[in-house]
mmCIF file of C-alpha atoms in Angstrom:
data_model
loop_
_atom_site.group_PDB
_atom_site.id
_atom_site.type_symbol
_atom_site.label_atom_id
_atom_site.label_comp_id
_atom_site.label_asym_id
_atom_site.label_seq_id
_atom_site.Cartn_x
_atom_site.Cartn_y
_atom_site.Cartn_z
ATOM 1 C CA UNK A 1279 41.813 -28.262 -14.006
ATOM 2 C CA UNK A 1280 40.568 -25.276 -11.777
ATOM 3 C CA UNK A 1281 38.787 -27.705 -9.676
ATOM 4 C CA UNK A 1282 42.149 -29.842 -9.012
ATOM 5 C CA UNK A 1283 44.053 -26.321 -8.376
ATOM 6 C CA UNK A 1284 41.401 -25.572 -5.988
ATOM 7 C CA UNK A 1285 41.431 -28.933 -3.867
ATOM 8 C CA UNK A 1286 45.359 -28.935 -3.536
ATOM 9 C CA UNK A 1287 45.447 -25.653 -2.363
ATOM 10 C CA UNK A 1288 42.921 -26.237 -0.009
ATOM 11 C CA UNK A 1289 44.904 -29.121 1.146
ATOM 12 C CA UNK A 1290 48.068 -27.494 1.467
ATOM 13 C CA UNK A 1291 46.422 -24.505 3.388
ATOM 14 C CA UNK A 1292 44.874 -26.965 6.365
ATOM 15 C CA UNK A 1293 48.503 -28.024 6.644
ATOM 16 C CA UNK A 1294 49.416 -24.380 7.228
ATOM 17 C CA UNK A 1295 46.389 -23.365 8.891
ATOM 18 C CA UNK A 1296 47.812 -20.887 11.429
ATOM 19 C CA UNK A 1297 44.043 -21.235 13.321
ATOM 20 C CA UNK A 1298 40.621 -22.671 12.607
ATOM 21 C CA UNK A 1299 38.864 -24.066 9.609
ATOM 22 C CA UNK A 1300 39.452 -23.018 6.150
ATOM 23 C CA UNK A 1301 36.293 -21.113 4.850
ATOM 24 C CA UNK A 1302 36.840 -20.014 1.312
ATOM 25 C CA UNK A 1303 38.823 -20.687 -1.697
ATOM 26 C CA UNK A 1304 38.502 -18.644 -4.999
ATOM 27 C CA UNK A 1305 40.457 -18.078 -7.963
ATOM 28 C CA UNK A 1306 42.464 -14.905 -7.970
ATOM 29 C CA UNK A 1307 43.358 -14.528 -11.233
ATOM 30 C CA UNK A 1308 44.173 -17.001 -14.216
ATOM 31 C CA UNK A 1309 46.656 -17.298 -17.265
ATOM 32 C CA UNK A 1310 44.470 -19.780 -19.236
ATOM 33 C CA UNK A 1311 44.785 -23.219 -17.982
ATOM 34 C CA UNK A 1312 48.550 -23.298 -17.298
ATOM 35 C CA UNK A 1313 49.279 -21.427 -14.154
ATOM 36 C CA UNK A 1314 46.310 -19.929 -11.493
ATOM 37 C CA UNK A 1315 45.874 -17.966 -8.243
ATOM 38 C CA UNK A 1316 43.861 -19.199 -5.684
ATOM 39 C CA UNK A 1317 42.518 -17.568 -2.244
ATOM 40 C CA UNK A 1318 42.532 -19.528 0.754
ATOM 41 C CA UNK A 1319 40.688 -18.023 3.619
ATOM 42 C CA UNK A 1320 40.490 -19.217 7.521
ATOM 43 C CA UNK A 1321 37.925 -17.840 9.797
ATOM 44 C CA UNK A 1322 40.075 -15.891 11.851
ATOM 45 C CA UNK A 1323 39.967 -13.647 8.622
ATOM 46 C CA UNK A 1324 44.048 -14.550 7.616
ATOM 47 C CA UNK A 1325 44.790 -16.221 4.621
ATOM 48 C CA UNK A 1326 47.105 -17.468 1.952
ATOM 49 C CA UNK A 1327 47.714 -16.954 -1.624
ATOM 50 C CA UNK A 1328 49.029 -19.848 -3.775
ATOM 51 C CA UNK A 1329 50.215 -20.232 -7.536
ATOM 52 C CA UNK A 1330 49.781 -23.335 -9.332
ATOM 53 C CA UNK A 1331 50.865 -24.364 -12.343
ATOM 54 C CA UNK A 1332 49.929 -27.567 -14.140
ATOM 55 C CA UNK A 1333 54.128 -28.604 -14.016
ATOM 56 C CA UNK A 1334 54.519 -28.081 -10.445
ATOM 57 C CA UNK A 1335 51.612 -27.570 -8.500
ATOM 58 C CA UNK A 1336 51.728 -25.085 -5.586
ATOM 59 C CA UNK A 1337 55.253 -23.706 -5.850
ATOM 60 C CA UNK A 1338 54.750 -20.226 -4.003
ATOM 61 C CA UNK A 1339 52.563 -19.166 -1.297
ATOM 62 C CA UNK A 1340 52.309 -15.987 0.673
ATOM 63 C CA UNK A 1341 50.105 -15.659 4.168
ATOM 64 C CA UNK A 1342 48.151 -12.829 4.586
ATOM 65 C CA UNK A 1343 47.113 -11.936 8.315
ATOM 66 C CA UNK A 1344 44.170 -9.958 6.348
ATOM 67 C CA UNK A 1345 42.883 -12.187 3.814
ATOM 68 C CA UNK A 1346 40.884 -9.169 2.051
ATOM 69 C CA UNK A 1347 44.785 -8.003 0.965
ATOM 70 C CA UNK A 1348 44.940 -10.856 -1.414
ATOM 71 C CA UNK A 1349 44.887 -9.890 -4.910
#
């Protein structure tokens, strides 16, 4: 399941990609296998933070112009 969270956020953040290549993802934080936070970085140092949920997928997403404020 994390693995599928990972790869659709990935895919949704190329598709919002403000600039450049995507060069990270990482879980943020979990709540067992339901619902999960995932880290999307760029290499212009922005990124965005996504939750997924097993229901929904991604239904919210914040962009951070400093990825290292993602929490």
């Amino acid at each position: 399941m994390e693995n599928a969270f990972l790869d659709e956020s990935v895919e949704v953040a190329k598709r919002l990609a403000p600039t450049g290549e995507v060069t990270g993802a990482t879980i943020l934080w979990k709540d067992h296998d339901e619902a999960i936070g995932v880290g999307v970085t760029f290499e212009d140092g922005s990124g965005y933070a996504f939750h997924l949920n097993a229901r929904q997928g991604v239904h919210q997403c914040e962009y951070y112009p400093d990825a290292a404020r993602m929490c």
